[in-house]
CSV table of C-alpha atoms in Angstrom, one decimal:
chain,number,residue,atom,x,y,z
A,1,UNK,CA,-49.9,-37.1,68.5
A,2,UNK,CA,-50.0,-34.9,65.8
A,3,UNK,CA,-47.8,-32.7,66.3
A,4,UNK,CA,-44.5,-35.6,68.1
A,5,UNK,CA,-45.1,-37.2,65.0
A,6,UNK,CA,-44.6,-34.5,62.7
A,7,UNK,CA,-41.1,-34.0,64.8
A,8,UNK,CA,-40.0,-37.4,64.2
A,9,UNK,CA,-40.6,-37.0,60.8
A,10,UNK,CA,-38.9,-33.8,60.9
A,11,UNK,CA,-36.4,-34.6,62.6
A,12,UNK,CA,-35.7,-38.0,61.2
A,13,UNK,CA,-35.8,-36.4,57.2
A,14,UNK,CA,-33.7,-33.8,59.1
A,15,UNK,CA,-30.9,-36.9,60.1
A,16,UNK,CA,-31.0,-38.0,56.3
A,17,UNK,CA,-30.7,-34.7,54.4
A,18,UNK,CA,-27.1,-33.9,56.8
A,19,UNK,CA,-25.7,-37.7,56.3
A,20,UNK,CA,-26.5,-37.5,52.6
A,21,UNK,CA,-25.2,-33.7,52.8
A,22,UNK,CA,-22.0,-34.5,54.4
A,23,UNK,CA,-21.7,-37.9,52.3
A,24,UNK,CA,-21.9,-36.1,49.1
A,25,UNK,CA,-19.2,-33.3,50.3
A,26,UNK,CA,-16.9,-35.3,50.9
A,27,UNK,CA,-16.9,-36.9,47.1
A,28,UNK,CA,-17.3,-33.7,46.0
A,29,UNK,CA,-14.2,-32.5,48.3
A,30,UNK,CA,-12.7,-35.6,47.0
A,31,UNK,CA,-13.1,-35.1,43.5
A,32,UNK,CA,-12.0,-31.6,43.8
A,33,UNK,CA,-9.1,-32.3,45.1
A,34,UNK,CA,-8.2,-34.1,42.3
A,35,UNK,CA,-9.3,-32.3,39.2
A,36,UNK,CA,-7.6,-29.0,41.0
A,37,UNK,CA,-4.7,-31.1,41.4
A,38,UNK,CA,-4.7,-32.0,37.8
A,39,UNK,CA,-6.1,-28.5,36.9
A,40,UNK,CA,-3.2,-27.1,38.8
A,41,UNK,CA,-0.5,-28.9,36.9
A,42,UNK,CA,-2.1,-28.2,33.7
A,43,UNK,CA,-2.0,-24.2,34.3
A,44,UNK,CA,1.3,-24.5,35.5
A,45,UNK,CA,1.8,-26.9,32.1
A,46,UNK,CA,-0.1,-24.3,30.4
A,47,UNK,CA,1.1,-21.2,32.1
A,48,UNK,CA,4.6,-21.8,32.0
A,49,UNK,CA,4.7,-22.8,28.4
A,50,UNK,CA,3.2,-19.3,27.9
A,51,UNK,CA,6.2,-18.3,29.9
A,52,UNK,CA,8.7,-19.8,27.7
A,53,UNK,CA,7.0,-19.6,24.6
A,54,UNK,CA,6.7,-15.3,25.7
A,55,UNK,CA,10.6,-15.7,26.7
A,56,UNK,CA,11.7,-16.9,24.2
A,57,UNK,CA,9.0,-14.4,21.7
A,58,UNK,CA,11.3,-11.2,23.8
A,59,UNK,CA,14.5,-12.6,22.6
A,60,UNK,CA,13.6,-13.4,18.8
A,61,UNK,CA,12.4,-9.5,19.3
A,62,UNK,CA,15.5,-8.7,21.1
A,63,UNK,CA,17.7,-9.9,19.4
A,64,UNK,CA,16.7,-8.5,15.7
A,65,UNK,CA,16.3,-5.2,17.3
A,66,UNK,CA,20.2,-5.9,18.4
A,67,UNK,CA,20.7,-7.3,14.1
A,68,UNK,CA,19.1,-4.3,13.3
A,69,UNK,CA,22.1,-2.2,15.3
A,70,UNK,CA,24.8,-3.6,14.8
A,71,UNK,CA,24.0,-3.8,10.6
A,72,UNK,CA,24.0,-0.7,10.6
A,73,UNK,CA,26.6,0.2,12.7
A,74,UNK,CA,28.9,-1.4,10.2
A,75,UNK,CA,26.4,0.7,7.1
A,76,UNK,CA,28.1,3.7,9.6
A,77,UNK,CA,31.8,1.9,10.4
A,78,UNK,CA,32.1,1.2,5.8
A,79,UNK,CA,30.6,4.4,4.8
A,80,UNK,CA,33.7,6.0,7.8
A,81,UNK,CA,36.4,3.7,6.1
A,82,UNK,CA,35.8,4.5,2.0
A,83,UNK,CA,35.6,8.5,3.1
A,84,UNK,CA,39.4,7.5,5.5
A,85,UNK,CA,40.9,5.8,2.7
A,86,UNK,CA,39.2,8.6,0.7
A,87,UNK,CA,41.3,11.2,2.7
A,88,UNK,CA,44.2,9.2,2.9
A,89,UNK,CA,44.8,9.0,-1.3
A,90,UNK,CA,44.7,12.7,-0.4
A,91,UNK,CA,47.0,13.0,1.4
A,92,UNK,CA,49.1,10.8,-0.3
A,93,UNK,CA,48.8,12.8,-3.1
A,94,UNK,CA,49.9,15.6,-0.8
A,95,UNK,CA,52.3,14.4,0.4
A,96,UNK,CA,53.7,13.8,-3.3
A,97,UNK,CA,52.9,17.1,-4.1
A,98,UNK,CA,55.6,18.5,-1.0
A,99,UNK,CA,58.2,16.2,-2.4
A,100,UNK,CA,58.2,17.2,-6.2
A,101,UNK,CA,59.7,20.6,-5.9
A,102,UNK,CA,62.6,19.1,-3.4
A,103,UNK,CA,63.7,16.1,-6.5
A,104,UNK,CA,65.6,17.4,-9.4
A,105,UNK,CA,62.6,18.3,-11.9
A,106,UNK,CA,63.4,16.2,-14.9
A,107,UNK,CA,62.9,13.0,-12.7
A,108,UNK,CA,60.3,14.4,-9.7
A,109,UNK,CA,56.9,14.1,-11.4
A,110,UNK,CA,57.4,10.1,-11.0
A,111,UNK,CA,60.3,9.5,-8.0
A,112,UNK,CA,58.4,11.3,-5.8
A,113,UNK,CA,55.1,9.4,-6.4
A,114,UNK,CA,57.2,6.3,-6.3
A,115,UNK,CA,58.6,7.2,-2.8
A,116,UNK,CA,55.2,8.3,-0.9
A,117,UNK,CA,54.4,4.8,-2.7
A,118,UNK,CA,57.8,2.7,-1.4
A,119,UNK,CA,56.9,4.6,2.0
A,120,UNK,CA,53.1,3.8,2.5
A,121,UNK,CA,54.0,-0.3,1.4
A,122,UNK,CA,57.1,-0.2,4.2
A,123,UNK,CA,54.4,0.3,6.1
A,124,UNK,CA,51.6,-1.3,5.2
A,125,UNK,CA,53.8,-4.3,5.5
A,126,UNK,CA,55.1,-3.3,9.3
A,127,UNK,CA,51.1,-3.3,10.2
A,128,UNK,CA,50.5,-6.5,8.5
A,129,UNK,CA,53.1,-8.4,9.7
A,130,UNK,CA,52.6,-7.4,13.3
A,131,UNK,CA,48.8,-8.0,13.0
A,132,UNK,CA,49.4,-12.0,10.7
A,133,UNK,CA,51.5,-12.0,14.7
A,134,UNK,CA,48.5,-11.4,17.5
A,135,UNK,CA,46.3,-14.0,15.1
A,136,UNK,CA,49.1,-16.5,14.9
A,137,UNK,CA,47.5,-20.5,17.2
A,138,UNK,CA,49.4,-20.3,19.6
A,139,UNK,CA,48.6,-16.5,21.1
A,140,UNK,CA,45.0,-16.9,20.6
A,141,UNK,CA,44.9,-19.6,23.2
A,142,UNK,CA,42.9,-19.0,25.9
A,143,UNK,CA,46.0,-20.3,28.4
A,144,UNK,CA,44.8,-19.4,31.7
A,145,UNK,CA,41.4,-21.3,30.9
A,146,UNK,CA,43.6,-24.2,29.7
A,147,UNK,CA,45.5,-23.8,33.2
A,148,UNK,CA,42.1,-23.6,35.1
A,149,UNK,CA,40.8,-26.6,33.9
A,150,UNK,CA,43.5,-28.4,34.0
A,151,UNK,CA,44.3,-27.4,37.4
A,152,UNK,CA,40.8,-29.2,38.0
A,153,UNK,CA,41.7,-32.2,37.1
A,154,UNK,CA,44.1,-33.2,39.3
A,155,UNK,CA,42.0,-31.9,41.8
A,156,UNK,CA,38.6,-33.3,40.4
A,157,UNK,CA,41.3,-36.6,40.8
A,158,UNK,CA,42.9,-36.3,43.8
A,159,UNK,CA,38.9,-36.4,45.1
A,160,UNK,CA,38.1,-39.4,43.7
């Protein structure tokens, strides 16, 4: 008899813990689901923020590197331009010296540099005028883009 009573008690005790466990498990699952959803959203936000920050940091570093390259290149262009200019001056001096024997001796000292200087001025003026003409506003207008935008505007008007 004691055995059956223990069996009943064991059986009753066994059912109660299972029911309580099941209830606790359901509550834990609901709490875990809401916590995990909130946690997932929080993690997503945190990871997205850190990803964007990492991308911004990478862009800053890359732009800094590119800026350094640009500055070094500008320096090289400036030095190259100065050397080129010095070479051009030497060539002009050579032109003057080559022209001196072709002119009468009494005017050669001043006429040769004057002739070379005037030729260089005319060439410079022609180049500068061509550059200014190319920079006029109507030449800089993005005609194809403006035309494309005009066509897009007309198409939108037709469809609306």
